[in-house]
Coordinates of N, CA, C and O in Angstrom, one line a residue:
M1 N -11.0 12.5 -4.1 CA -12.3 12.1 -3.3 C -11.9 12.4 -1.9 O -12.3 13.6 -1.4
Y2 N -11.3 11.5 -1.2 CA -11.1 11.5 0.3 C -9.6 11.2 0.6 O -9.5 10.5 1.5
P3 N -8.7 11.7 0.0 CA -7.5 11.2 0.3 C -6.9 11.6 1.9 O -6.3 10.5 2.3
Q4 N -7.3 12.6 2.4 CA -6.7 12.7 3.7 C -7.5 11.9 4.8 O -6.9 11.2 5.6
E5 N -8.7 11.6 4.6 CA -9.6 10.6 5.4 C -8.9 9.2 5.0 O -8.8 8.4 6.0
F6 N -8.8 8.8 3.8 CA -8.1 7.6 3.3 C -6.8 7.4 4.2 O -6.6 6.3 4.9
A7 N -6.0 8.5 4.1 CA -4.5 8.1 4.7 C -4.9 8.0 6.4 O -4.0 7.4 6.9
Q8 N -5.6 8.9 6.9 CA -5.9 8.7 8.3 C -6.4 7.4 8.9 O -6.0 6.9 9.9
L9 N -7.3 6.8 8.0 CA -8.0 5.5 8.2 C -6.8 4.5 8.2 O -6.6 3.7 9.2
C10 N -6.0 4.7 7.2 CA -4.9 3.6 7.0 C -3.9 3.7 8.2 O -3.4 2.8 8.7
R11 N -3.6 5.0 8.6 CA -2.8 5.1 9.9 C -3.4 4.6 11.1 O -2.8 4.1 12.0
S12 N -4.8 4.5 11.0 CA -5.4 4.0 12.3 C -5.2 2.6 12.5 O -5.5 1.9 13.6
Y13 N -4.9 2.0 11.4 CA -4.5 0.4 11.4 C -3.1 0.1 12.0 O -2.8 -1.1 12.1
V14 N -2.3 1.1 12.1 CA -0.9 1.0 12.9 C -1.1 0.0 14.1 O -1.8 0.3 15.0
G15 N -0.3 -1.1 14.1 CA -0.4 -1.9 15.3 C -1.2 -3.2 15.0 O -1.2 -4.2 15.8
V16 N -2.0 -3.3 14.0 CA -2.9 -4.3 13.7 C -1.8 -5.6 13.3 O -0.9 -5.2 12.5
R17 N -2.2 -6.6 13.6 CA -1.4 -7.7 13.3 C -1.4 -8.0 11.6 O -2.4 -7.9 11.2
F18 N -0.3 -8.6 11.2 CA -0.3 -8.9 9.8 C -0.8 -10.4 9.6 O -0.8 -11.3 10.5
L19 N -1.7 -10.4 8.6 CA -2.2 -11.7 8.4 C -2.4 -11.7 7.0 O -3.0 -10.9 6.4
E20 N -1.7 -12.7 6.3 CA -1.8 -13.0 4.8 C -3.1 -13.2 4.3 O -3.9 -13.8 4.8
G21 N -3.7 -12.3 3.4 CA -5.0 -12.4 2.8 C -6.1 -11.7 3.8 O -7.1 -11.6 3.5
G22 N -5.4 -11.1 5.0 CA -6.3 -10.3 6.0 C -7.1 -9.2 5.4 O -6.5 -8.3 4.9
R23 N -8.4 -9.0 5.6 CA -9.2 -8.0 5.1 C -9.9 -7.4 6.3 O -10.6 -6.3 5.9
N24 N -9.9 -7.8 7.5 CA -10.6 -7.2 8.6 C -9.6 -6.9 9.8 O -8.9 -7.4 10.2
P25 N -9.6 -5.6 10.0 CA -8.6 -5.1 11.0 C -8.8 -5.8 12.4 O -7.7 -5.8 13.1
K26 N -9.8 -6.3 12.7 CA -10.0 -7.1 13.9 C -9.2 -8.4 13.9 O -9.0 -8.9 15.0
Q27 N -8.9 -9.0 12.9 CA -8.5 -10.3 12.7 C -7.0 -10.0 12.1 O -6.1 -10.9 12.5
G28 N -6.8 -9.1 11.3 CA -5.4 -8.9 10.7 C -5.6 -8.4 9.3 O -6.5 -8.7 8.6
L29 N -4.5 -7.8 8.9 CA -4.4 -7.1 7.4 C -3.1 -7.5 6.8 O -2.0 -7.6 7.5
D30 N -3.2 -7.6 5.4 CA -1.9 -7.6 4.7 C -2.1 -6.2 4.0 O -2.8 -5.4 4.2
C31 N -1.0 -6.1 2.9 CA -0.9 -4.6 2.3 C -2.1 -4.2 1.7 O -2.6 -3.1 1.7
V32 N -2.8 -5.2 1.0 CA -3.9 -4.8 0.1 C -5.2 -4.7 1.3 O -6.1 -3.9 1.1
G33 N -5.2 -5.6 2.3 CA -6.2 -5.4 3.2 C -6.2 -4.0 4.0 O -7.3 -3.6 4.2
V34 N -5.1 -3.3 4.2 CA -5.1 -1.9 4.7 C -5.9 -1.1 3.7 O -6.7 -0.3 4.1
I35 N -5.6 -1.2 2.5 CA -6.1 -0.2 1.3 C -7.7 -0.6 1.3 O -8.4 0.3 1.5
G36 N -8.2 -1.9 1.4 CA -9.5 -2.2 1.3 C -10.1 -1.9 2.4 O -11.3 -1.5 2.3
A37 N -9.7 -2.1 3.5 CA -10.4 -1.8 4.8 C -10.8 -0.4 4.9 O -11.7 0.2 5.3
A38 N -9.7 0.7 4.5 CA -9.9 2.0 4.5 C -10.8 2.5 3.6 O -11.9 3.1 3.9
L39 N -10.8 1.8 2.5 CA -11.8 2.3 1.3 C -13.1 1.9 1.8 O -14.2 2.6 1.5
T40 N -13.4 0.6 2.3 CA -14.7 0.3 2.7 C -15.4 1.0 3.9 O -16.5 1.5 3.8
E41 N -14.4 1.6 4.7 CA -14.9 2.4 5.9 C -15.3 3.8 5.2 O -16.3 4.5 5.8
L42 N -14.9 4.1 4.1 CA -15.3 5.3 3.3 C -16.4 5.2 2.4 O -16.9 6.1 1.8
G43 N -16.8 4.0 2.3 CA -18.0 3.6 1.5 C -17.6 3.4 -0.1 O -18.4 3.7 -0.9
I44 N -16.3 3.3 -0.3 CA -15.8 3.1 -1.7 C -15.5 1.7 -2.1 O -15.0 1.1 -1.4
P45 N -16.4 1.3 -3.2 CA -16.0 -0.2 -3.6 C -14.6 -0.4 -4.0 O -14.3 0.6 -4.7
F46 N -14.1 -1.4 -3.7 CA -12.8 -2.0 -4.0 C -12.9 -3.2 -4.4 O -13.1 -4.0 -3.6
E47 N -12.5 -3.6 -5.6 CA -12.3 -5.1 -6.0 C -11.2 -5.7 -5.3 O -10.1 -5.4 -5.4
D48 N -11.7 -6.6 -4.4 CA -10.5 -7.4 -3.5 C -9.5 -7.9 -4.3 O -9.8 -8.5 -5.5
A49 N -8.3 -8.3 -3.9 CA -7.2 -8.6 -4.5 C -6.9 -10.2 -3.9 O -5.8 -10.6 -3.8
H50 N -8.0 -11.0 -3.6 CA -7.8 -12.1 -3.0 C -7.2 -13.2 -4.0 O -6.8 -14.3 -3.8
G51 N -7.0 -12.7 -5.3 CA -6.5 -13.6 -6.3 C -4.9 -13.7 -6.3 O -4.2 -14.4 -6.9
Y52 N -4.3 -13.1 -5.2 CA -2.9 -12.9 -5.0 C -2.5 -14.5 -4.8 O -3.0 -15.3 -4.2
C53 N -1.1 -14.7 -5.4 CA -0.7 -16.0 -5.0 C 0.9 -15.6 -4.4 O 1.4 -14.7 -4.5
L54 N 1.3 -16.7 -3.6 CA 2.5 -16.6 -2.9 C 3.6 -17.0 -3.7 O 4.9 -16.9 -3.4
N55 N 3.5 -17.5 -4.8 CA 4.6 -18.1 -5.7 C 5.3 -16.8 -6.3 O 4.7 -16.1 -7.0
H56 N 6.5 -16.9 -6.3 CA 7.4 -15.6 -6.7 C 7.1 -15.6 -8.3 O 7.3 -14.3 -8.7
G57 N 6.8 -16.5 -9.0 CA 6.4 -16.3 -10.3 C 5.3 -15.6 -10.9 O 5.3 -15.2 -11.9
C58 N 4.5 -15.5 -9.9 CA 3.1 -14.9 -10.1 C 3.3 -13.3 -10.3 O 4.2 -12.6 -9.5
D59 N 2.5 -12.6 -11.1 CA 2.5 -11.1 -11.3 C 1.5 -10.5 -10.3 O 0.6 -10.0 -10.7
N60 N 1.9 -10.5 -9.0 CA 0.9 -9.9 -7.9 C 1.0 -8.4 -8.3 O 0.1 -7.8 -8.0
Y61 N 2.0 -7.8 -8.9 CA 2.2 -6.4 -9.2 C 1.0 -6.0 -10.2 O 0.2 -5.1 -10.1
G62 N 1.0 -7.0 -11.1 CA -0.1 -6.7 -12.2 C -1.5 -6.8 -11.6 O -2.4 -5.9 -12.0
L63 N -1.7 -7.7 -10.7 CA -2.9 -8.0 -10.2 C -3.2 -6.8 -9.3 O -4.4 -6.0 -9.3
L64 N -2.5 -6.4 -8.5 CA -2.6 -5.3 -7.6 C -2.9 -3.9 -8.5 O -4.0 -3.1 -8.2
C65 N -2.2 -3.5 -9.5 CA -2.3 -2.4 -10.3 C -3.8 -2.5 -10.9 O -4.5 -1.5 -11.0
G66 N -4.2 -3.8 -11.4 CA -5.7 -3.8 -11.9 C -6.5 -3.4 -10.9 O -7.7 -2.9 -11.2
R67 N -6.5 -4.1 -9.6 CA -7.6 -3.6 -8.5 C -7.3 -2.0 -8.2 O -8.5 -1.6 -7.9
L68 N -6.3 -1.5 -8.2 CA -6.1 0.0 -7.7 C -6.8 0.7 -8.7 O -7.4 1.8 -8.6
S69 N -6.9 0.3 -10.0 CA -7.4 1.1 -11.2 C -8.8 1.3 -11.0 O -9.5 2.1 -11.7
S70 N -9.5 0.4 -10.2 CA -10.9 0.5 -10.2 C -11.5 1.9 -9.3 O -12.6 2.3 -9.5
C71 N -10.4 2.4 -8.5 CA -10.8 3.7 -7.8 C -9.6 4.7 -7.5 O -9.9 5.7 -7.1
F72 N -8.5 4.2 -8.2 CA -7.4 5.2 -8.1 C -7.1 5.3 -9.6 O -7.2 4.6 -10.4
S73 N -6.2 6.4 -9.9 CA -5.6 6.7 -11.2 C -4.2 6.8 -11.0 O -3.8 7.4 -9.9
V74 N -3.3 6.5 -12.1 CA -1.9 6.8 -12.0 C -1.5 8.2 -11.8 O -2.1 9.0 -12.4
A75 N -0.8 8.5 -10.8 CA -0.2 9.8 -10.5 C 1.3 9.9 -10.7 O 2.0 9.0 -10.9
S76 N 1.7 11.3 -10.4 CA 3.1 11.5 -10.7 C 3.7 12.0 -9.4 O 3.0 12.5 -8.6
S77 N 5.1 12.2 -9.4 CA 5.7 12.8 -8.2 C 5.1 14.2 -8.2 O 4.8 14.9 -9.1
P78 N 5.2 14.8 -7.1 CA 5.6 14.5 -5.8 C 4.3 13.6 -5.2 O 3.2 14.0 -5.7
W79 N 4.7 12.9 -4.4 CA 3.5 12.2 -3.8 C 2.6 13.2 -3.0 O 3.1 14.0 -2.3
S80 N 1.4 12.7 -2.9 CA 0.3 13.3 -2.0 C -0.4 12.5 -1.0 O -0.4 11.3 -1.3
V81 N -0.6 13.1 0.0 CA -1.1 12.4 1.3 C -2.4 11.4 0.7 O -3.2 11.8 0.0
G82 N -2.3 10.2 0.9 CA -3.4 9.4 0.3 C -2.9 8.6 -0.6 O -3.6 7.6 -1.2
D83 N -1.7 8.8 -1.4 CA -1.4 8.1 -2.6 C -0.9 6.7 -2.3 O -0.3 6.3 -1.1
V84 N -1.1 5.7 -2.9 CA -0.7 4.2 -2.8 C 0.5 4.2 -3.8 O 0.5 4.4 -5.0
I85 N 1.5 3.5 -3.1 CA 2.8 3.2 -4.1 C 2.8 1.7 -3.8 O 2.8 1.1 -3.2
A86 N 2.7 1.3 -5.2 CA 2.6 -0.1 -5.7 C 4.0 -0.4 -6.4 O 4.6 0.3 -7.1
Y87 N 4.7 -1.6 -6.1 CA 5.9 -1.9 -6.6 C 6.3 -3.5 -6.5 O 5.6 -4.2 -5.9
K88 N 7.1 -3.8 -7.3 CA 7.6 -5.2 -7.4 C 9.1 -5.0 -7.8 O 9.5 -4.2 -8.4
H89 N 9.9 -6.2 -7.2 CA 11.2 -6.1 -7.6 C 11.7 -7.6 -7.4 O 10.9 -8.4 -7.1
R90 N 13.0 -7.8 -7.5 CA 13.4 -9.4 -7.7 C 13.1 -10.1 -6.2 O 12.9 -11.3 -6.0
L91 N 12.9 -9.3 -4.9 CA 12.6 -10.0 -3.9 C 11.2 -9.9 -3.4 O 10.6 -10.5 -2.4
C92 N 10.1 -9.2 -4.3 CA 9.0 -9.0 -3.8 C 8.1 -8.8 -5.1 O 8.3 -7.9 -5.9
N93 N 7.1 -9.6 -5.3 CA 6.3 -9.7 -6.6 C 5.2 -8.8 -6.4 O 4.2 -9.0 -7.4
G94 N 4.9 -8.0 -5.5 CA 3.8 -7.3 -5.5 C 3.5 -6.6 -4.1 O 3.4 -7.6 -3.0
H95 N 3.7 -5.4 -3.7 CA 3.5 -4.8 -2.4 C 2.9 -3.6 -2.7 O 3.1 -2.8 -3.7
A96 N 2.2 -2.9 -1.5 CA 1.7 -1.5 -1.6 C 2.0 -0.8 -0.2 O 1.9 -1.5 0.9
L97 N 2.2 0.4 -0.3 CA 2.3 1.3 0.8 C 1.3 2.5 0.6 O 0.9 2.7 -0.5
V98 N 1.0 3.0 1.7 CA 0.0 4.2 1.6 C 0.9 5.3 2.2 O 1.4 5.5 3.4
Y99 N 1.0 6.4 1.5 CA 1.8 7.7 2.0 C 0.9 8.5 2.8 O -0.3 8.9 2.4
V100 N 1.3 8.8 4.0 CA 0.5 9.4 5.0 C 1.0 10.8 5.4 O 0.4 11.6 6.2
G101 N 2.0 11.5 4.4 CA 2.5 12.7 4.8 C 3.8 12.7 5.3 O 4.5 11.7 5.7
E102 N 4.4 14.0 5.8 CA 5.6 14.2 6.3 C 5.5 14.4 7.8 O 4.5 15.2 8.2
M103 N 6.4 14.1 8.4 CA 6.5 14.4 9.9 C 8.0 15.0 10.1 O 9.0 14.1 10.0
G104 N 8.0 16.2 10.6 CA 9.5 16.8 10.8 C 10.3 16.7 9.6 O 11.5 16.5 9.6
G105 N 9.6 16.9 8.6 CA 10.3 17.0 7.1 C 10.5 15.6 6.4 O 11.3 15.5 5.5
V106 N 10.2 14.6 7.1 CA 10.5 13.2 6.6 C 9.3 12.5 6.1 O 8.1 12.5 6.8
P107 N 9.0 12.1 4.9 CA 8.0 11.3 4.4 C 7.6 9.9 5.2 O 8.6 9.3 5.5
F108 N 6.4 9.7 5.5 CA 6.1 8.4 6.1 C 5.0 7.7 5.3 O 4.1 8.2 4.7
V109 N 5.0 6.3 5.5 CA 4.2 5.4 4.9 C 3.6 4.5 5.9 O 4.3 4.1 6.7
V110 N 2.4 4.0 5.6 CA 1.9 2.9 6.3 C 2.0 1.6 5.5 O 1.8 1.7 4.3
E111 N 2.6 0.6 6.3 CA 3.1 -0.7 5.6 C 2.7 -1.9 6.3 O 2.9 -1.9 7.6
A112 N 2.0 -2.8 5.8 CA 1.9 -4.2 6.3 C 3.1 -5.0 5.8 O 3.0 -5.4 4.6
V113 N 3.7 -5.7 6.5 CA 4.9 -6.6 6.2 C 4.7 -7.8 7.0 O 4.5 -7.8 8.4
R114 N 4.9 -8.9 6.2 CA 4.8 -10.3 7.0 C 5.8 -10.4 8.1 O 7.0 -9.8 8.1
G115 N 5.2 -10.9 9.0 CA 5.9 -11.2 10.3 C 5.9 -10.0 11.2 O 6.6 -10.1 12.4
K116 N 5.4 -8.9 10.9 CA 5.3 -7.7 11.9 C 3.8 -7.2 11.8 O 3.0 -7.5 11.1
R117 N 3.6 -6.1 12.7 CA 2.2 -5.7 12.6 C 2.4 -4.4 11.7 O 3.4 -4.1 11.1
V118 N 1.2 -4.0 11.2 CA 1.0 -2.7 10.4 C 1.9 -1.7 11.2 O 1.8 -1.5 12.3
Q119 N 2.7 -1.0 10.3 CA 3.7 0.0 10.8 C 3.6 1.2 10.1 O 3.3 1.2 8.9
L120 N 4.0 2.5 10.9 CA 4.2 3.7 10.3 C 5.6 3.8 10.1 O 6.5 3.6 11.2
R121 N 6.3 3.9 8.9 CA 7.7 4.0 8.8 C 8.2 5.2 8.0 O 7.4 5.4 7.0
P122 N 9.3 5.5 8.4 CA 10.0 6.7 7.3 C 10.4 6.1 6.1 O 10.7 5.2 6.0
V123 N 10.3 7.0 5.1 CA 10.8 6.7 3.9 C 12.2 7.1 3.8 O 12.4 8.5 3.9
E124 N 13.2 6.4 3.8 CA 14.6 6.8 4.1 C 15.5 6.6 2.7 O 15.3 5.6 2.0
G125 N 16.3 7.4 2.5 CA 17.0 7.6 1.2 C 16.2 7.6 0.0 O 15.2 8.2 0.0
D126 N 16.9 7.6 -1.2 CA 16.1 7.6 -2.5 C 15.3 6.3 -2.7 O 15.8 5.6 -3.5
W127 N 14.2 6.2 -2.1 CA 13.5 5.0 -2.0 C 13.1 4.5 -3.5 O 13.2 3.3 -3.9
A128 N 12.6 5.6 -4.3 CA 12.1 5.1 -5.6 C 13.1 4.7 -6.4 O 13.1 3.6 -7.1
T129 N 14.3 5.1 -6.3 CA 15.6 4.6 -7.0 C 15.9 3.2 -6.6 O 16.4 2.6 -7.4
R130 N 16.0 3.0 -5.3 CA 16.4 1.7 -4.7 C 15.3 0.8 -5.2 O 15.9 -0.3 -5.7
I131 N 14.2 1.0 -5.4 CA 13.2 0.0 -6.0 C 13.4 -0.2 -7.5 O 13.6 -1.3 -8.1
E132 N 13.5 0.9 -8.2 CA 13.5 0.7 -9.6 C 15.0 0.2 -9.9 O 15.3 -0.5 -11.0
G133 N 16.0 0.6 -9.2 CA 17.4 0.0 -9.5 C 17.6 -1.5 -9.0 O 18.5 -2.0 -9.4
S134 N 16.5 -2.1 -8.5 CA 16.7 -3.5 -8.1 C 15.9 -4.4 -9.3 O 15.7 -5.5 -9.2
G135 N 15.6 -3.7 -10.4 CA 15.1 -4.4 -11.4 C 13.6 -4.5 -11.4 O 13.0 -5.4 -12.0
G136 N 12.9 -3.5 -10.6 CA 11.5 -3.7 -10.5 C 10.8 -2.7 -11.3 O 11.1 -1.9 -12.0
E137 N 9.3 -2.7 -10.9 CA 8.4 -1.8 -11.3 C 7.8 -1.0 -10.2 O 7.8 -1.7 -9.0
F138 N 7.3 0.2 -10.6 CA 6.9 0.9 -9.3 C 5.8 2.0 -10.0 O 6.0 2.4 -11.1
S139 N 4.8 2.3 -9.2 CA 3.9 3.2 -9.7 C 3.1 3.8 -8.5 O 3.2 3.2 -7.4
V140 N 2.6 5.1 -8.7 CA 1.9 5.6 -7.7 C 0.5 5.9 -8.1 O 0.2 6.3 -9.4
W141 N -0.6 5.6 -7.2 CA -1.8 5.7 -7.6 C -2.6 6.8 -6.6 O -2.3 6.8 -5.4
R142 N -3.5 7.5 -7.1 CA -4.1 8.6 -6.3 C -5.6 8.4 -6.6 O -6.2 8.0 -7.5
L143 N -6.4 8.4 -5.5 CA -8.0 8.4 -5.5 C -8.5 9.3 -6.5 O -8.1 10.3 -6.6
S144 N -9.4 8.7 -7.4 CA -10.0 9.4 -8.4 C -11.6 9.6 -8.2 O -12.0 9.0 -7.3

C-alpha cells in the first residue's frame, strides 16, 4: 500500500517524547503508538493495542502480532522500507521497530524506548541473531 509514506511518517516522530500507552504525537508515543499514529495519518484503520500489560508474564508479543495482522502480512528478509519488526525476548515481552531504510549502507529503524524520545537508530551487528539468540521470538510485518 504505502510503505514509503508509512516509513516517512514514522521517521517524522523522531524526537517525540516516550509515553507508555501514548497514541498522539503531540502528547507522546510508545512503540505501538508510532505505528498507529502513522497508519491513522494514512487513513489506514489499525486495531489499537491498549490491551498491553506491563507485567513480564503477559504475551504482549502475541497481542502485538494480532494487531499487526489487521493491516500487515508476515514478510521475509531482506527487510523493506516500512516493515515493522516485532519481537520479544527474556528482557522484553513485546516491542516493535519500523525499518526506514539504509543511510550510508547502514540500516536504520525508528524506535520508541521507555525513558527516551522516539529515535532513529542504526541496526548494528547481527541484530536478528541477537534477539533470537536471547530465547525470543521475532517476526517481520509488511503493509498489505
